[in-house]
Coordinates of C-alpha atoms and ligand atoms in Angstrom, one line a residue:
M25 CA 101.4 117.4 70.8
S26 CA 98.8 114.8 70.1
P27 CA 96.9 114.8 66.8
T28 CA 93.5 115.2 68.4
M29 CA 94.5 118.5 69.8
S30 CA 94.1 120.4 66.6
Q31 CA 90.5 119.2 66.3
G32 CA 89.5 120.9 69.6
L33 CA 89.5 120.0 73.2
L34 CA 90.5 116.6 74.6
S35 CA 88.0 114.7 76.6
V36 CA 88.7 114.1 80.3
E37 CA 89.4 110.4 79.5
E38 CA 91.8 111.2 76.7
A39 CA 93.7 113.6 78.9
R40 CA 93.8 111.2 81.8
D41 CA 94.8 108.3 79.6
A42 CA 97.7 110.3 78.2
V43 CA 98.8 111.3 81.8
L44 CA 98.6 107.8 83.2
A45 CA 100.4 106.3 80.2
L46 CA 103.5 108.2 81.4
A47 CA 103.2 107.3 85.1
S48 CA 104.7 104.2 86.5
A49 CA 105.4 103.0 90.0
V50 CA 108.4 104.5 91.9
E51 CA 111.1 102.5 93.7
T52 CA 110.4 100.3 96.7
E53 CA 111.7 100.2 100.2
R54 CA 111.1 98.0 103.3
V55 CA 109.4 99.5 106.2
P56 CA 108.2 98.1 109.6
V57 CA 104.6 97.0 109.4
P58 CA 103.4 99.4 112.1
D59 CA 104.7 102.3 109.9
S60 CA 103.1 101.1 106.7
L61 CA 99.7 102.8 107.0
G62 CA 98.8 104.4 103.6
R63 CA 101.8 103.0 101.8
V64 CA 101.3 100.7 98.8
A65 CA 102.5 97.1 98.9
A66 CA 105.2 96.5 96.3
E67 CA 105.1 92.7 96.4
P68 CA 102.6 90.2 97.8
A69 CA 102.9 89.5 101.5
T70 CA 102.4 85.9 102.7
A71 CA 101.5 84.6 106.1
R72 CA 104.4 83.3 108.2
V73 CA 102.1 81.3 110.5
S74 CA 98.7 79.8 110.3
L75 CA 95.9 81.4 112.3
P76 CA 95.0 80.1 114.7
P77 CA 98.4 78.5 114.9
W78 CA 96.8 75.6 116.9
T79 CA 93.2 74.6 117.5
N80 CA 91.9 76.7 120.3
S81 CA 88.7 77.6 122.2
A82 CA 86.3 80.3 121.0
M83 CA 84.7 80.5 124.5
D84 CA 85.4 80.4 128.2
G85 CA 84.2 76.9 129.1
Y86 CA 85.3 73.2 129.2
A87 CA 87.1 71.1 126.6
I88 CA 85.1 67.9 126.1
V89 CA 84.6 64.8 124.0
A90 CA 81.4 66.0 122.3
T91 CA 79.7 62.6 122.2
D92 CA 79.7 62.6 126.1
T93 CA 77.0 65.3 125.9
R94 CA 74.7 63.5 123.4
T95 CA 71.8 63.0 125.9
A96 CA 72.4 66.3 127.9
T97 CA 69.3 68.6 128.4
E98 CA 68.6 71.4 130.7
T99 CA 66.8 69.2 133.3
S100 CA 68.8 66.1 132.7
P101 CA 72.4 67.2 132.5
V102 CA 75.5 65.0 131.9
E103 CA 78.2 65.1 134.6
L104 CA 81.9 65.3 133.7
R105 CA 84.9 65.2 136.1
V106 CA 87.2 68.3 135.7
V107 CA 90.8 67.1 135.5
G108 CA 92.7 70.3 134.6
D109 CA 92.7 73.9 133.5
V110 CA 94.1 75.6 130.4
A111 CA 94.7 79.4 130.4
A112 CA 95.3 81.4 127.2
G113 CA 99.0 81.1 126.4
A114 CA 99.4 77.9 128.4
T115 CA 100.3 74.6 126.9
P116 CA 97.8 71.9 128.1
S117 CA 99.4 69.5 130.5
G118 CA 96.9 66.7 130.2
S119 CA 94.4 65.3 127.7
V120 CA 90.6 64.9 127.8
T121 CA 89.1 61.4 127.8
S122 CA 85.5 60.3 127.8
G123 CA 83.8 61.3 131.1
N124 CA 86.5 63.9 131.9
T125 CA 86.9 67.6 131.0
I126 CA 89.5 70.4 131.2
R127 CA 88.5 73.9 131.9
I128 CA 89.7 76.3 129.2
A129 CA 89.8 80.0 128.6
T130 CA 89.0 81.7 125.3
G131 CA 92.1 81.4 123.1
G132 CA 93.4 78.5 125.2
R133 CA 94.9 75.6 123.2
L134 CA 92.5 72.7 122.9
P135 CA 93.9 69.7 124.9
D136 CA 94.5 66.4 123.1
G137 CA 91.4 64.2 123.1
A138 CA 88.9 67.1 123.2
D139 CA 86.9 67.8 120.1
A140 CA 84.6 70.5 121.3
V141 CA 84.1 73.1 124.1
V142 CA 81.0 73.5 126.1
P143 CA 80.6 77.2 127.0
A144 CA 80.5 78.0 130.8
E145 CA 77.0 79.4 130.2
A146 CA 75.7 75.8 129.5
T147 CA 77.2 74.3 132.7
T148 CA 76.8 74.1 136.5
P149 CA 79.9 73.7 138.6
I150 CA 79.9 70.9 141.2
D151 CA 82.3 71.2 144.2
A152 CA 84.3 68.4 145.9
G153 CA 81.4 67.8 148.3
G154 CA 79.0 67.2 145.3
R155 CA 77.2 70.6 145.9
P156 CA 76.2 72.5 142.8
G157 CA 77.3 76.2 142.3
L158 CA 75.5 78.8 140.3
R159 CA 74.1 77.5 137.0
G160 CA 75.8 78.9 133.9
R161 CA 77.3 82.0 135.5
D162 CA 80.9 81.9 134.5
A163 CA 84.1 79.8 134.7
T164 CA 86.0 82.0 137.1
G165 CA 87.4 81.1 140.5
P166 CA 88.8 77.8 141.6
V167 CA 88.5 74.8 139.2
P168 CA 85.4 72.8 140.2
A169 CA 85.6 69.1 140.9
A170 CA 83.0 68.4 138.2
I171 CA 80.5 70.1 136.0
Q172 CA 77.0 69.4 134.7
V173 CA 76.5 70.0 131.0
H174 CA 73.0 71.1 130.1
E175 CA 73.2 70.9 126.3
A176 CA 74.3 68.4 123.7
I177 CA 77.4 69.9 122.0
A178 CA 78.3 69.1 118.4
V179 CA 81.8 68.0 117.4
G180 CA 83.8 71.2 116.7
G181 CA 81.4 73.3 118.9
S182 CA 83.1 76.6 120.1
V183 CA 86.4 75.4 118.7
R184 CA 88.5 77.4 116.2
A185 CA 90.5 74.9 114.1
A186 CA 94.2 75.5 113.3
G187 CA 94.5 77.4 110.0
S188 CA 90.7 78.1 109.8
D189 CA 91.4 81.8 109.3
I190 CA 94.6 81.8 107.4
E191 CA 97.0 79.0 106.3
A192 CA 100.7 79.6 106.6
G193 CA 101.9 80.7 103.1
A194 CA 98.6 82.2 102.0
T195 CA 98.7 85.6 100.2
L196 CA 97.7 88.3 102.6
I197 CA 97.9 91.4 100.4
E198 CA 98.6 91.7 96.6
S199 CA 101.1 94.2 95.3
G200 CA 99.4 97.5 94.5
T201 CA 97.2 97.3 97.7
G202 CA 97.0 100.5 99.7
I203 CA 97.7 99.4 103.3
T204 CA 94.9 100.1 105.7
A205 CA 94.7 99.6 109.5
A206 CA 93.0 96.3 108.9
H207 CA 95.9 95.2 106.7
I208 CA 98.3 96.1 109.5
T209 CA 96.2 94.0 111.8
L210 CA 96.4 91.1 109.3
L211 CA 100.2 91.5 108.6
A212 CA 101.1 91.9 112.3
G213 CA 98.6 89.1 113.3
T214 CA 100.3 86.6 111.0
G215 CA 103.8 87.4 112.3
I216 CA 105.0 89.8 109.6
E217 CA 107.3 92.6 110.8
I218 CA 108.6 94.2 107.6
V219 CA 106.7 94.9 104.4
S220 CA 107.9 95.9 101.0
V221 CA 106.2 99.1 99.8
H222 CA 106.8 101.8 97.2
R223 CA 108.4 105.0 98.5
R224 CA 106.2 108.0 98.6
P225 CA 106.3 109.9 95.3
R226 CA 107.9 113.3 95.5
I227 CA 105.8 116.0 93.9
A228 CA 107.1 119.6 93.5
V229 CA 104.6 122.5 93.5
L230 CA 105.3 125.9 91.9
A231 CA 102.8 128.7 92.1
T232 CA 103.1 131.5 89.5
G233 CA 101.8 135.0 89.1
D234 CA 103.1 138.5 89.5
E235 CA 100.1 139.2 91.8
V236 CA 100.6 136.1 94.0
R237 CA 102.1 136.9 97.4
G238 CA 103.7 134.5 99.9
P239 CA 102.8 134.3 103.6
G240 CA 103.5 137.6 105.4
Q241 CA 104.1 139.5 102.2
D242 CA 102.3 142.8 101.8
L243 CA 99.5 142.5 99.2
G244 CA 100.1 146.1 98.1
G245 CA 97.6 147.6 95.7
A246 CA 97.0 144.5 93.5
G247 CA 98.3 141.4 95.2
I248 CA 96.5 138.3 96.4
P249 CA 97.7 135.7 99.0
D250 CA 99.0 132.4 97.5
A251 CA 96.2 129.9 97.8
N252 CA 97.4 127.3 95.3
G253 CA 100.9 126.6 96.7
P254 CA 99.7 125.6 100.1
G255 CA 96.5 124.1 98.8
L256 CA 98.2 121.9 96.2
R257 CA 100.9 120.8 98.6
A258 CA 98.1 119.7 101.0
L259 CA 96.4 117.8 98.1
V260 CA 99.7 116.1 97.3
T261 CA 100.1 115.0 101.0
A262 CA 96.5 113.8 101.1
A263 CA 97.1 111.8 97.9
G264 CA 99.9 109.9 99.6
A265 CA 103.0 111.8 98.3
D266 CA 105.6 114.1 99.7
P267 CA 105.4 117.7 98.5
I268 CA 108.4 119.8 97.6
N269 CA 107.9 123.6 97.8
L270 CA 109.3 125.5 94.8
G271 CA 107.8 128.8 96.0
I272 CA 106.2 131.4 93.9
A273 CA 107.5 132.5 90.5
T274 CA 106.7 135.8 88.8
D275 CA 105.3 135.7 85.3
D276 CA 108.8 135.7 83.9
L277 CA 110.0 132.8 81.8
D278 CA 113.5 132.8 83.4
D279 CA 112.1 132.8 86.9
V280 CA 109.7 129.9 86.1
L281 CA 112.5 128.0 84.3
T282 CA 114.9 128.4 87.2
R283 CA 112.4 127.0 89.7
L284 CA 111.2 124.2 87.3
R285 CA 114.9 123.1 87.0
R286 CA 115.2 123.2 90.8
G287 CA 112.3 120.9 90.9
L288 CA 113.9 118.5 88.4
D289 CA 117.2 118.6 90.3
S290 CA 115.4 117.8 93.6
D291 CA 114.6 114.4 92.1
A292 CA 110.9 115.1 91.9
D293 CA 108.7 112.5 90.2
A294 CA 106.4 115.2 89.0
V295 CA 106.2 119.0 89.1
I296 CA 102.9 120.8 89.4
V297 CA 102.8 124.4 88.2
S298 CA 99.8 126.5 88.9
G299 CA 98.8 129.6 86.8
G300 CA 100.2 131.0 83.6
V301 CA 99.0 128.2 81.4
S302 CA 96.3 130.0 79.6
V303 CA 96.3 132.4 76.6
G304 CA 97.1 135.6 78.4
P305 CA 100.1 137.9 77.5
Y306 CA 102.0 136.8 80.6
D307 CA 101.3 133.1 80.5
V308 CA 104.8 131.6 80.2
V309 CA 104.4 128.2 81.7
K310 CA 103.7 126.3 78.5
R311 CA 106.9 127.7 77.1
A312 CA 108.8 126.8 80.2
I313 CA 107.5 123.2 80.0
E314 CA 108.6 123.0 76.4
T315 CA 112.0 124.4 77.3
V316 CA 112.8 121.8 80.0
G317 CA 110.9 118.9 78.3
R318 CA 107.9 118.6 76.1
M319 CA 104.2 119.4 76.1
D320 CA 102.0 116.4 75.4
L321 CA 98.6 118.0 75.7
W322 CA 96.8 121.2 76.4
R323 CA 93.2 122.2 76.8
V324 CA 90.6 119.7 78.0
A325 CA 86.8 119.8 77.6
V326 CA 86.3 120.3 81.3
Q327 CA 84.7 123.0 83.5
P328 CA 86.5 124.4 85.4
G329 CA 90.1 123.7 84.2
K330 CA 90.0 124.0 80.4
P331 CA 93.6 125.2 80.1
F332 CA 95.1 122.1 81.8
A333 CA 98.5 121.3 80.3
F334 CA 100.6 118.1 80.6
G335 CA 104.0 117.1 79.5
A336 CA 107.2 115.4 80.7
A337 CA 110.9 116.1 81.0
D338 CA 113.8 113.6 81.1
R339 CA 114.9 112.8 84.6
P340 CA 118.3 114.3 85.2
G341 CA 119.7 110.9 86.3
G342 CA 117.8 108.9 83.7
G343 CA 114.9 106.5 84.2
R344 CA 111.2 107.4 84.4
P345 CA 110.3 110.8 82.9
V346 CA 109.3 113.6 85.3
L347 CA 105.7 114.4 84.8
L348 CA 104.9 118.1 84.3
F349 CA 101.5 119.4 85.1
G350 CA 100.3 122.9 84.2
L351 CA 97.2 123.7 86.2
P352 CA 95.1 126.8 85.6
G353 CA 95.6 129.4 88.3
N354 CA 92.1 129.9 89.5
P355 CA 92.2 127.9 92.7
V356 CA 89.0 125.9 92.0
S357 CA 90.4 125.0 88.5
S358 CA 93.6 124.0 90.1
A359 CA 91.9 121.8 92.7
V360 CA 89.5 120.2 90.2
T361 CA 92.2 119.4 87.6
F362 CA 94.4 118.1 90.4
E363 CA 91.5 115.8 91.3
L364 CA 90.9 114.6 87.7
F365 CA 94.4 114.2 86.4
V366 CA 97.1 114.7 89.1
R367 CA 95.7 112.6 91.9
P368 CA 95.3 109.4 89.7
A369 CA 98.8 109.9 88.4
I370 CA 100.2 110.3 92.0
R371 CA 98.4 107.0 92.9
K372 CA 99.9 105.3 89.9
L373 CA 103.4 106.6 90.8
A374 CA 102.7 105.4 94.4
G375 CA 102.2 101.9 92.9
R376 CA 98.4 101.7 93.5
R377 CA 96.1 99.5 91.4
H378 CA 93.0 101.6 92.2
L379 CA 93.5 105.0 90.8
L380 CA 90.0 106.7 90.7
R381 CA 87.4 107.6 93.2
P382 CA 84.3 105.5 93.5
I383 CA 81.4 107.3 91.8
D384 CA 78.0 107.6 93.5
R385 CA 74.6 108.8 92.2
A386 CA 72.9 112.0 93.3
I387 CA 69.8 114.1 92.7
L388 CA 70.4 117.8 92.2
A389 CA 68.2 119.9 94.4
E390 CA 68.4 122.8 92.0
A391 CA 68.7 123.6 88.3
V392 CA 72.2 124.2 87.0
T393 CA 73.7 125.6 83.8
K394 CA 77.2 125.1 82.3
S395 CA 79.4 125.7 79.3
H396 CA 78.5 124.1 76.1
G397 CA 80.4 120.9 75.2
R398 CA 82.5 120.7 78.4
R399 CA 82.0 118.2 81.2
A400 CA 81.3 120.2 84.4
F401 CA 82.4 119.2 87.9
M402 CA 80.2 121.3 90.2
R403 CA 81.0 121.8 93.8
V404 CA 78.1 120.4 95.8
E405 CA 77.1 119.9 99.4
I406 CA 75.1 116.8 100.3
E407 CA 72.2 116.4 102.7
R408 CA 73.2 114.6 105.9
D409 CA 71.3 113.3 108.9
A410 CA 72.1 114.3 112.5
N411 CA 75.0 111.9 112.6
G412 CA 76.6 113.2 109.4
M413 CA 75.4 110.2 107.3
P414 CA 74.5 111.1 103.7
V415 CA 70.7 110.9 103.2
R416 CA 69.7 108.7 100.3
D417 CA 66.3 108.3 98.6
Q418 CA 64.7 104.9 98.1
R419 CA 66.9 104.3 95.0
G420 CA 70.0 105.0 97.0
R421 CA 70.6 108.4 95.5
I422 CA 72.2 111.2 97.5
H423 CA 70.7 114.7 97.6
A424 CA 73.1 117.4 96.5
R425 CA 72.8 121.1 96.3
L426 CA 75.3 123.7 95.0
A427 CA 77.9 124.5 97.7
G428 CA 78.0 128.1 96.5
G429 CA 79.0 130.1 93.5
Q430 CA 80.4 128.0 90.7
G431 CA 83.0 130.5 89.4
S432 CA 86.5 129.0 89.2
H433 CA 87.7 131.6 91.7
V434 CA 85.1 130.8 94.4
I435 CA 87.2 129.1 97.1
S436 CA 84.4 129.4 99.7
A437 CA 82.3 126.9 97.7
L438 CA 85.3 124.7 97.1
A439 CA 85.9 124.5 100.9
A440 CA 82.2 123.8 101.5
A441 CA 81.9 121.1 98.9
D442 CA 81.6 117.4 99.9
A443 CA 81.8 116.2 96.3
L444 CA 81.8 117.2 92.6
A445 CA 78.5 116.7 90.7
V446 CA 79.3 115.6 87.1
V447 CA 77.3 117.2 84.4
P448 CA 77.9 115.6 81.0
E449 CA 79.3 117.4 77.9
S450 CA 75.9 116.8 76.1
D451 CA 73.8 118.9 78.6
D452 CA 74.0 122.7 78.6
S453 CA 71.7 122.7 81.7
L454 CA 69.9 120.4 84.1
E455 CA 66.6 120.8 85.8
A456 CA 66.2 120.4 89.6
G457 CA 65.6 116.7 90.3
S458 CA 68.1 115.5 87.6
E459 CA 70.3 112.6 88.4
V460 CA 74.1 113.1 88.2
A461 CA 77.2 111.2 88.9
L462 CA 78.8 112.2 92.3
W463 CA 82.5 112.3 92.7
W464 CA 83.3 112.4 96.4
L465 CA 86.2 114.5 97.7
D466 CA 88.4 114.0 100.7
R467 CA 86.5 115.5 103.6
A468 CA 86.6 114.8 107.4
Ligands
AMP501 P1 96.2 132.4 85.5 O1 95.9 130.9 85.4 O2 97.6 132.7 85.8 O3 95.6 133.2 84.4 O4 95.4 132.8 86.8 C1 94.0 132.8 86.8 C2 93.4 133.4 88.1 O5 93.9 132.7 89.2 C3 93.9 134.8 88.4 O6 92.8 135.6 88.9 C4 95.0 134.7 89.4 O7 95.2 135.8 90.2 C5 94.5 133.5 90.2 N1 95.6 132.8 90.8 C6 96.7 132.3 90.1 N2 97.6 131.7 90.9 C7 97.0 131.8 92.2 C8 97.5 131.4 93.5 N3 98.6 130.8 93.6 N4 96.7 131.7 94.5 C9 95.5 132.3 94.3 N5 95.0 132.7 93.1 C10 95.8 132.5 92.1
MG502 MG1 98.7 134.3 86.1

């Protein structure tokens, strides 16, 4: 146990630092780029090709020598002879010389000799009999014999130079980057088919409590349905890891130990135990953690979630330690301590560089009170406009109101919450209109 523990409760930061100090990225694997959404890059990826690979047209129009159009105006156009046509995907067969032009589609490779494209909108087609067509409509249909250009076009106009987006060999994503849909566009768009990522961490979840009943089990006179097992496994999935279900243990040391060991044997990277970590007569989880490994910390100055416990066990096959989390059984305490301590650890195991949520600022619509000396994470709903956008005041602050009762058993308020409003240790209460930090939660 850490020396600070005897002096009282650990701060949120002290507890999180201790947790993160033991978490390190899991092994890597290679996956097809289209399957890599949400995975974390394990090494930098570099572009196989430049983009564009060759200089191409940004518009449907005509490839030209720009200086030919120097004197062109709306009423005094310059006429150019059309000597070819380049579709997207076609290799130009001819080249452009002064006085001539080649029709070109958006994305078509710029023919040799051309240094600009005049968009179809700035031209009038002329047929073989010298008759003008519709001014500036489009460049569809048969290739005209000639065009009139109604604007002076600068060198490079409507042209996308080879490599202007990405040079072959450039770094596309750094290791530690969580791969988004845009990254998949980037990787695929530069010719990458396979990417090296970390495997998903495996996180075992064990609910405990003599009163806790599994799905379909009779509640009897004093049972409650298991909220934490399914809830924590869902949080594990949402955090980017694969959950392992260790079921529900009774408040019996041997039952907890048997299931904890099953978790260790299943090659889990971490085991989360909910319940039984407090000071009650049946709270056996701390002893179980000390039996299979060691306890590093217990009790944090946080509300809800004070009895949070953390430790580690040797991995049966050697290597990184298995992280052991003891979360308080009240479902809101479980969810909040998961958010504060387990989720950042899962992200570190997953190889991510960015571990914590972005923090916003909010104004509380109502007065709140909290426990002395602990940092409170209150479940709040935020004001939204008709499209669901958060409403902000002129200083960019969001309006938040309590999502319901703040007891650590109130799962209705947990489910209604958009975010956690953070009230510092130093305040025992806050008035309506106070500014607080806002910790967004995952929410559709
Ligand atoms: P404990 O941390 O074991 O003292 O439990 C604190 C409170 O949380 C008690 O009211 C328990 O009944 C409740 N609780 C513990 N585990 C669960 C669970 N898996 N699902 C729902 N409630 C639970
Ligand atoms: Mg219990």
